[in-house]
Short mmCIF file of C-alpha atoms in Angstrom, two decimals:
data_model
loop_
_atom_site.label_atom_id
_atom_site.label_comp_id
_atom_site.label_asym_id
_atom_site.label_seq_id
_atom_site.Cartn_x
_atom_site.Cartn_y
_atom_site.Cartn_z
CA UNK A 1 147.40 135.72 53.67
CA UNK A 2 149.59 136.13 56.81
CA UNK A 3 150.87 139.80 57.14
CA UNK A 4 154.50 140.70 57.62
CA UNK A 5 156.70 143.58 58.57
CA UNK A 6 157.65 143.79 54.85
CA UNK A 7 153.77 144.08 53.81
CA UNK A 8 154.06 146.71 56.33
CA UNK A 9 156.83 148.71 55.70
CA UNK A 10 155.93 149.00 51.64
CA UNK A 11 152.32 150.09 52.64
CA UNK A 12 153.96 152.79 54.67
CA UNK A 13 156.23 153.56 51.60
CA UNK A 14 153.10 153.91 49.60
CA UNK A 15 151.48 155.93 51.96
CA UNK A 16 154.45 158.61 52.41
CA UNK A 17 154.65 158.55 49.10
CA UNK A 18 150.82 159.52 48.11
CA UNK A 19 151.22 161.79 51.34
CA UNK A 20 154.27 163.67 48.74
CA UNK A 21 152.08 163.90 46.25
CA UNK A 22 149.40 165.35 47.91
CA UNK A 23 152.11 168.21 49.47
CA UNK A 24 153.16 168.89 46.15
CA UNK A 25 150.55 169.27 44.74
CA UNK A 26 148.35 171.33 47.15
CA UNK A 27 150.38 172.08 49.83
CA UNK A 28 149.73 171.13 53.61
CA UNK A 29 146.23 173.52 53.26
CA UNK A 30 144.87 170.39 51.30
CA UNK A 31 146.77 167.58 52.84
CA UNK A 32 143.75 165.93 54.39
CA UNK A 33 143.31 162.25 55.45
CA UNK A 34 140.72 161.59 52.25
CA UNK A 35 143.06 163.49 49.52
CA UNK A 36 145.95 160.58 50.68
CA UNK A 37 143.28 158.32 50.78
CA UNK A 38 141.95 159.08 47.21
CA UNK A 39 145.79 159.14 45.96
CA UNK A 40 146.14 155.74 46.83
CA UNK A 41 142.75 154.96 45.54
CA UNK A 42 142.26 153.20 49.35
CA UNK A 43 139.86 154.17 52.03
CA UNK A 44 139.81 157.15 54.63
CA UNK A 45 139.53 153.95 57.54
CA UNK A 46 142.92 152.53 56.23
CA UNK A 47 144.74 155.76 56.39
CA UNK A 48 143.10 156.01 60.14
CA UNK A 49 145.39 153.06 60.96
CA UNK A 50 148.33 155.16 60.08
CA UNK A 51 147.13 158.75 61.27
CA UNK A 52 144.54 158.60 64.16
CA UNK A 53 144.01 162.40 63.84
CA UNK A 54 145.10 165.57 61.35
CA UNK A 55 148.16 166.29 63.71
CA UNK A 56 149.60 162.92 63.19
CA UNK A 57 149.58 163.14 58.83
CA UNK A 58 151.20 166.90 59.37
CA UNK A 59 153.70 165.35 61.58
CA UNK A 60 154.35 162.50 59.62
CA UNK A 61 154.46 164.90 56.22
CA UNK A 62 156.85 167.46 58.23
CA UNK A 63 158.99 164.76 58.93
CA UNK A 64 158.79 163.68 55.04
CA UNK A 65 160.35 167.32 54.15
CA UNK A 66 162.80 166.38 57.10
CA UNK A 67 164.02 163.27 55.07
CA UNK A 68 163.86 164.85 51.65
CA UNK A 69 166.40 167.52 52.85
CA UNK A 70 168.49 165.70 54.51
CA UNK A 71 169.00 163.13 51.88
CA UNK A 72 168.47 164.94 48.09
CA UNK A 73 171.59 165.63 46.33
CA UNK A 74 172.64 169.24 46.85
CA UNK A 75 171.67 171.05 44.01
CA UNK A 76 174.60 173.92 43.44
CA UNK A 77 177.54 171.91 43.46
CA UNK A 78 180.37 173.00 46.23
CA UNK A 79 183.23 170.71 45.93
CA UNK A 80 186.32 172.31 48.06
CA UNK A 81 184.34 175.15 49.16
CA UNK A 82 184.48 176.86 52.97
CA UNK A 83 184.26 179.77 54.30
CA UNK A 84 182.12 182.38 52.82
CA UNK A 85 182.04 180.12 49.01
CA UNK A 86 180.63 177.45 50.83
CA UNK A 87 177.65 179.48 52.76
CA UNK A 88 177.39 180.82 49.55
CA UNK A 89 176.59 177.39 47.74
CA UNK A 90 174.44 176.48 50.90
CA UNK A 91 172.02 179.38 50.31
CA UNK A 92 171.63 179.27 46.54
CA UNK A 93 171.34 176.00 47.29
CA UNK A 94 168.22 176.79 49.53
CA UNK A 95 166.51 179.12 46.48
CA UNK A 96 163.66 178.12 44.26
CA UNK A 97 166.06 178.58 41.26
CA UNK A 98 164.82 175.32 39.55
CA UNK A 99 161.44 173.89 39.27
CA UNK A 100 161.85 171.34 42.35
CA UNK A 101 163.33 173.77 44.49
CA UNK A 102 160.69 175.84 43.72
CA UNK A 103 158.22 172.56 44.61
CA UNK A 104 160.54 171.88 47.37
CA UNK A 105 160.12 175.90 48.87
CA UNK A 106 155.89 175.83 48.13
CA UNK A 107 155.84 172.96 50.31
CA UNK A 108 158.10 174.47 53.09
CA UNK A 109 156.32 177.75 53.19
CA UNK A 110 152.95 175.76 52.70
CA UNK A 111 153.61 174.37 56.54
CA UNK A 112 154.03 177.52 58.41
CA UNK A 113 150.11 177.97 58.20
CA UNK A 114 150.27 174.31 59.67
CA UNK A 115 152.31 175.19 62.09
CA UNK A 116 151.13 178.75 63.41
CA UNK A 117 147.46 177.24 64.04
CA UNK A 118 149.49 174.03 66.50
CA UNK A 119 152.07 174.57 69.35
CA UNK A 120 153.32 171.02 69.21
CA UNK A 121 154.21 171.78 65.61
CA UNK A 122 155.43 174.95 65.89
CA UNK A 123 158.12 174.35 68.71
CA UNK A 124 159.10 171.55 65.68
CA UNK A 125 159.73 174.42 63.25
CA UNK A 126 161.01 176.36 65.65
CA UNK A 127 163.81 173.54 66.02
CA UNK A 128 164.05 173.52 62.84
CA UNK A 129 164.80 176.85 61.94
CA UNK A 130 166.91 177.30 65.10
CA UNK A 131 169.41 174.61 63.36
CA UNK A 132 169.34 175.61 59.98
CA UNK A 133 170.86 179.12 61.78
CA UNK A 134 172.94 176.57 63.09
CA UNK A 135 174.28 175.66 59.74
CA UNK A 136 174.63 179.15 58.76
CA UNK A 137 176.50 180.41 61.54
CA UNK A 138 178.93 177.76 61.33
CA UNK A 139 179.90 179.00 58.16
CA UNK A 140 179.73 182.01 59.32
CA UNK A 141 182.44 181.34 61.66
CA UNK A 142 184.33 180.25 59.23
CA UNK A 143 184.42 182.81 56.80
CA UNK A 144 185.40 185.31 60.26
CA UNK A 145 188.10 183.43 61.16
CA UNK A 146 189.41 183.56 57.54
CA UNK A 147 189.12 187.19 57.53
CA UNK A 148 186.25 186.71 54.72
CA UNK A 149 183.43 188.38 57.33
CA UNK A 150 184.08 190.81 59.52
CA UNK A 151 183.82 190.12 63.37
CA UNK A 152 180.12 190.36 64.76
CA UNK A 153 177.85 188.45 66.66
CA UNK A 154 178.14 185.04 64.23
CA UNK A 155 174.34 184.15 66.01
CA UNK A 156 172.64 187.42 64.96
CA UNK A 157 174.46 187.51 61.75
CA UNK A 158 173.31 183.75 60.50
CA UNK A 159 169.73 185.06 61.78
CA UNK A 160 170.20 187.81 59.01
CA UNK A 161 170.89 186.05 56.65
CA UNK A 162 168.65 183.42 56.94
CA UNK A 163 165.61 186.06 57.20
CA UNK A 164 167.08 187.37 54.05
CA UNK A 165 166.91 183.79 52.02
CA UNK A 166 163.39 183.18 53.55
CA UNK A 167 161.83 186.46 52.52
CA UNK A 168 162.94 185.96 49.38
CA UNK A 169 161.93 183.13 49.02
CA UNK A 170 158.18 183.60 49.70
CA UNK A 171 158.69 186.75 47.23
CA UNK A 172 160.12 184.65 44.20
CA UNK A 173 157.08 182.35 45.19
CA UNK A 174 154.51 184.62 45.30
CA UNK A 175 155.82 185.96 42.14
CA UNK A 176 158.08 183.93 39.92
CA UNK A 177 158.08 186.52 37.16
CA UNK A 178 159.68 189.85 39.08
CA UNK A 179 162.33 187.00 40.59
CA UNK A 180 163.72 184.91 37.62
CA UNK A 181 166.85 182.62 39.21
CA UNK A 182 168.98 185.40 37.79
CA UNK A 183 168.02 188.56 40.16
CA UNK A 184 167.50 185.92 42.90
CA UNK A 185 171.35 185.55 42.44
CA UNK A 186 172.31 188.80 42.27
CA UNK A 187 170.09 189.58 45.47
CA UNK A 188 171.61 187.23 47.27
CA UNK A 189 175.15 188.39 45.66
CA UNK A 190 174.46 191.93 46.29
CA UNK A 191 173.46 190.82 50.14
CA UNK A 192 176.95 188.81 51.14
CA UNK A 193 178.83 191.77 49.36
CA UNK A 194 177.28 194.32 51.70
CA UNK A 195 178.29 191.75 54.35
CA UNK A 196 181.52 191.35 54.01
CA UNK A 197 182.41 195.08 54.19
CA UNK A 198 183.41 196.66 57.27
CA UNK A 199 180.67 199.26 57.98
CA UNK B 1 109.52 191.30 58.18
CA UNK B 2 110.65 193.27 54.77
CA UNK B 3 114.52 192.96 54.22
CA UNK B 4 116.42 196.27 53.66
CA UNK B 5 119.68 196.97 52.67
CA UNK B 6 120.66 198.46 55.60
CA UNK B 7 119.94 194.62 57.14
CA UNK B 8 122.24 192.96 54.31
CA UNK B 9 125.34 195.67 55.60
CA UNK B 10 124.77 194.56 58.69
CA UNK B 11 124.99 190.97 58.37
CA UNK B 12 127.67 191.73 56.16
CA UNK B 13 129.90 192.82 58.48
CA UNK B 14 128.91 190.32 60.95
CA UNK B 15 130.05 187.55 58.69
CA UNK B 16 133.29 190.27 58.24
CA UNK B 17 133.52 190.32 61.73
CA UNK B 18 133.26 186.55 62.24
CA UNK B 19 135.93 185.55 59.40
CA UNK B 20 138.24 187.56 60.87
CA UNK B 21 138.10 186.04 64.36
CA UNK B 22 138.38 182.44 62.99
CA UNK B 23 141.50 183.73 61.00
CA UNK B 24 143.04 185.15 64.07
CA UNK B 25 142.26 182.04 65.99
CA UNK B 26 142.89 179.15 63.12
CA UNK B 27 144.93 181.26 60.63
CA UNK B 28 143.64 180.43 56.71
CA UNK B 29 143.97 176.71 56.98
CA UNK B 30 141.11 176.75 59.38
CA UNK B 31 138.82 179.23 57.65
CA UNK B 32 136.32 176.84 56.23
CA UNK B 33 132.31 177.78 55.54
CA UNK B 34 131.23 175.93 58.62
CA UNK B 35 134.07 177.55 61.44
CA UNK B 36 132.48 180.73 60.22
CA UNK B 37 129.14 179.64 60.70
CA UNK B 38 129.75 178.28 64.21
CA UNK B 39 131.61 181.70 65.14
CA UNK B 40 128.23 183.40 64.04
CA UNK B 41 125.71 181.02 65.40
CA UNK B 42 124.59 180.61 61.79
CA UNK B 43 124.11 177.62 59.24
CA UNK B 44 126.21 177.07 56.43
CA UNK B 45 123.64 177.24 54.35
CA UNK B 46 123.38 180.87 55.01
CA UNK B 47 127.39 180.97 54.62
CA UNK B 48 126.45 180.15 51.10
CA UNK B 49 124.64 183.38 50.63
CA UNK B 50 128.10 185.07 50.70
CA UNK B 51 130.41 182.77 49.91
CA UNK B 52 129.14 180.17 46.89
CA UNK B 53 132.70 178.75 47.73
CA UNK B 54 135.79 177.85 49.23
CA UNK B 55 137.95 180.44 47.12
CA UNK B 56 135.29 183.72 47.24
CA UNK B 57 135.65 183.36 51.28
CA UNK B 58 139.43 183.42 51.26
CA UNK B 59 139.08 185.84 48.61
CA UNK B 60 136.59 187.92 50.96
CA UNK B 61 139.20 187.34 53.64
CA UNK B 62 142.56 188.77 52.06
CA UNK B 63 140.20 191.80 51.02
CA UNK B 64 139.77 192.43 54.85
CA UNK B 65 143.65 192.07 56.00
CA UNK B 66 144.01 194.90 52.99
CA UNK B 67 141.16 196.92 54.40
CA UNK B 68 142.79 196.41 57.97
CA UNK B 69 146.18 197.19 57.33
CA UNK B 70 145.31 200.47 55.45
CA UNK B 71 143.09 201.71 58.08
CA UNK B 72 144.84 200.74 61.33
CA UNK B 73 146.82 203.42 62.83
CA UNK B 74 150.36 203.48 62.52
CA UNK B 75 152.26 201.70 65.54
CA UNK B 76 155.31 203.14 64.73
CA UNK B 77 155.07 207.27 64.77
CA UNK B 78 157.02 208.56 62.47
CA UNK B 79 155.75 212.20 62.70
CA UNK B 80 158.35 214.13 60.12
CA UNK B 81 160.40 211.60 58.91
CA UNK B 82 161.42 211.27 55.22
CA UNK B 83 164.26 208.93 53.46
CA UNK B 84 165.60 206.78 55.73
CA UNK B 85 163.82 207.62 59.40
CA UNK B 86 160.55 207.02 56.97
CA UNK B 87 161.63 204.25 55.89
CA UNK B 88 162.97 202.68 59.19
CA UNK B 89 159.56 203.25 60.84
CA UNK B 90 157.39 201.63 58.16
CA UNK B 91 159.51 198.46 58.51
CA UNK B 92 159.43 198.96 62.11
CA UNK B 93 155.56 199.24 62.08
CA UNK B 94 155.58 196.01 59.83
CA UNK B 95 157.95 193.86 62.39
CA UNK B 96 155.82 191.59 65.19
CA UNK B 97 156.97 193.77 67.61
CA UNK B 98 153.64 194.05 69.52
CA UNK B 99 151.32 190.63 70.23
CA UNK B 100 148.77 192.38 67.65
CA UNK B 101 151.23 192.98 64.93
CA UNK B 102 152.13 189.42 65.48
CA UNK B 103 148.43 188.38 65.28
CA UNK B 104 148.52 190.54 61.88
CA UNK B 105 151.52 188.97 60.79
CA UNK B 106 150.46 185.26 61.40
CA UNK B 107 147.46 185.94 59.50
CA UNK B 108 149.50 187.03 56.50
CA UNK B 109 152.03 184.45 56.55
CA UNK B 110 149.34 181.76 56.70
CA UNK B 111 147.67 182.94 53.49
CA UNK B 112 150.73 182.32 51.43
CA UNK B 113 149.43 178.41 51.86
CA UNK B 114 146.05 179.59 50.27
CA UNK B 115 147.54 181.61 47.57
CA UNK B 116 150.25 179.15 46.36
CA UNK B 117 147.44 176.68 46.29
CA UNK B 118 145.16 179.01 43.86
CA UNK B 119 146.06 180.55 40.73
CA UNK B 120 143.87 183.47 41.27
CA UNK B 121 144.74 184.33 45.33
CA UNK B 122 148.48 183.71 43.73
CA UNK B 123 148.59 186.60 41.06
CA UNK B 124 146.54 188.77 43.75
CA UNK B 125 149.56 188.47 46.37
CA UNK B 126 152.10 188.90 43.81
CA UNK B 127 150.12 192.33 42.70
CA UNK B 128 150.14 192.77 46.73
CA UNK B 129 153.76 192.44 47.22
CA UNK B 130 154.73 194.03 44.09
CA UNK B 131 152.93 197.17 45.81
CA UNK B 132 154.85 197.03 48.91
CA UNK B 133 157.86 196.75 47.20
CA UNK B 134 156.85 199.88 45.17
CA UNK B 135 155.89 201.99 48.90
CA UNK B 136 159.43 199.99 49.93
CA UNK B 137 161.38 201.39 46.87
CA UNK B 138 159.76 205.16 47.23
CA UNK B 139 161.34 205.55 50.86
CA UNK B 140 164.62 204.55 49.18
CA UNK B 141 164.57 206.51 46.47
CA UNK B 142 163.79 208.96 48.78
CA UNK B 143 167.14 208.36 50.87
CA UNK B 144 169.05 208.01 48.19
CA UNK B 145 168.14 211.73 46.91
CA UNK B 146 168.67 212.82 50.55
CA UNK B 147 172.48 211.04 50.08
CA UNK B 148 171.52 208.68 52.81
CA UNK B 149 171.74 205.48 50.44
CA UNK B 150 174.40 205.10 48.14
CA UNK B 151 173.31 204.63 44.37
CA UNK B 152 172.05 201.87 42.71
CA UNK B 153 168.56 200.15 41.56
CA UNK B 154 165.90 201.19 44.00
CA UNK B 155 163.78 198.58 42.55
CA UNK B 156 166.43 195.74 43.52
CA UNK B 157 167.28 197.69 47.22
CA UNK B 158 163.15 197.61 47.43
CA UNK B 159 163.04 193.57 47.47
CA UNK B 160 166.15 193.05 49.11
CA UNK B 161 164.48 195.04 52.26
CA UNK B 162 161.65 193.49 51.68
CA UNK B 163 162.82 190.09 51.56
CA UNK B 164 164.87 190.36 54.45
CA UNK B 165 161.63 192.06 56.52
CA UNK B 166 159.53 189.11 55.74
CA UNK B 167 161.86 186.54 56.44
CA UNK B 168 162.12 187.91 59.92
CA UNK B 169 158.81 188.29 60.74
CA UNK B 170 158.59 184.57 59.57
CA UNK B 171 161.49 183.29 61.92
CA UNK B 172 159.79 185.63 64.90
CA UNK B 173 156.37 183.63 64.59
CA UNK B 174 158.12 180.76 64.45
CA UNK B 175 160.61 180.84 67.33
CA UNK B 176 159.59 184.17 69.33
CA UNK B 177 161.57 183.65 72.16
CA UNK B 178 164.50 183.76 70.36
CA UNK B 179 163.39 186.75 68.27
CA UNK B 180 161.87 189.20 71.56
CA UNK B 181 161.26 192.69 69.79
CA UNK B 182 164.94 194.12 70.67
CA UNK B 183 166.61 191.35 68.63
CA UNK B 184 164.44 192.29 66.02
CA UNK B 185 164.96 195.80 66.07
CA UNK B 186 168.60 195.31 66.48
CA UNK B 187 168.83 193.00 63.48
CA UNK B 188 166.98 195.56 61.02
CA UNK B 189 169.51 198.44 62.39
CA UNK B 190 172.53 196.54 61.51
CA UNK B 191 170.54 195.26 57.84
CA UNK B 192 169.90 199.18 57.34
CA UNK B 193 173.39 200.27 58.70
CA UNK B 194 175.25 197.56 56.21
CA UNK B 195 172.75 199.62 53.40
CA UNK B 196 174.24 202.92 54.20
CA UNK B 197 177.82 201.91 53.43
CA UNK B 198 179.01 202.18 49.83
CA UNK B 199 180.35 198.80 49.80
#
């Protein structure tokens, strides 16, 4: 049978996809060229075409997560909201408050390990990060200039904030009982209030 | 030659010694059976002797980042401090502020890929965390009695710190040169100063 683009294209579908499943399920520690091989019940040689080396299937699942954030509906819902509402929604947006954010959050956290032990990965994560506090100082900016957050440096202050989200997320993580979605709420409540007071 | 236990502590802590230099080159997603046995000139075969698996080495290997972080000496003197000065210093000695406490740190944050992955590693980091958040929630129970925090559940202030502590030292591994050790001091002053405000 003569191959086309289309043959190739759904393969690579299939392959991202048992590359997801693999993430989910064991996180990027166990995301190895045979575990997406044996998920798609194919060979460790066809998955070679794809990924010459290890680097290439972390790349390729980084840029997976990449993809998956950029195009899943938000989960908190923030119609009209700016300012300091709308960072608001962004962040709880961000927590493991549901079952695939927590999925979502195990894989995330998952690929700093990847990324610690490889400098071409890291200086991707350290993009990465660098414009999610990108996002958050934007609204940042907006809730100063509608008087919602007091001036300050708007670059050290979405730094805060996102160390704040990311801690606790690995803590609700590592221990889903002490952090039920309801005290991850009023963490992150308690957090913004303290922010937006004058000290 | 007759074997004596003083031989099987001493090739115990060379296979000690050798895990922990293949975490603080490879982190735990390259701590495998065999990059031990390389890094001690040994089989893995004789790996097997200590380790009958994957799980009892990274199980051997969090037990040594415990024994090393409650031996090391402090980095951050904090000779007669109590309530808040106390508690300032132990998150300052915590911070990657030094390239070994960032060596310490990576470490750490690249076993939260192991644990998430294995049921038992996963309830012994949430008994881990839950202990620094009890150290965490002593030093502001502490500052509270001393009038130096205002009111309010210790236990909640405890993983609100501690969230926002990890998630820094988790953007600082990942982008260091926009997190040099002043930023990162600065950033925990003005966390702690926005605590010491009755908002």
């Amino acid at each position: 049978m003569p191959r086309h683009k289309g043959d190739h294209e759904a393969r690579r579908r299939d392959v991202s996809g048992a590359v997801w499943r693999v993430l989910a399920a064991r996180g990027f520690g166990g995301l190895t060229l045979r575990a997406v091989a044996t998920e798609m019940g194919a060979t460790t040689g066809l998955l070679t075409h794809y990924f010459p080396n290890k680097q290439d299937l972390l790349a390729h699942a980084l840029t997976l997560l990449d993809e998956r954030r950029a195009t899943r509906p938000r989960r908190v819902a923030a119609p009209a909201a700016e300012g300091l509402a709308a960072l608001r929604a962004a962040l709880l947006d961000i927590l493991p408050l549901t079952p695939e954010a927590a999925a979502d959050n195990r894989i995330w956290v998952s690929s700093w390990d990847a990324a610690l032990a490889d400098p071409d990965l890291a200086a991707g994560h350290a993009d990465r990060y660098g414009r999610s506090r990108e996002r958050i100082r934007r609204h940042v900016a907006a809730a100063q200039g509608l008087g919602e957050l007091p001036s300050g440096d708007p670059d050290d202050l979405a730094a805060a904030i996102q160390s704040f989200v990311l801690g606790l997320i690995v803590q609700a993580l590592l221990g889903a009982e002490a952090f039920p979605p309801e005290r991850q709420i009023r963490l992150l409540d308690r957090y913004l209030a303290a922010l937006t007071t004058p000290c």
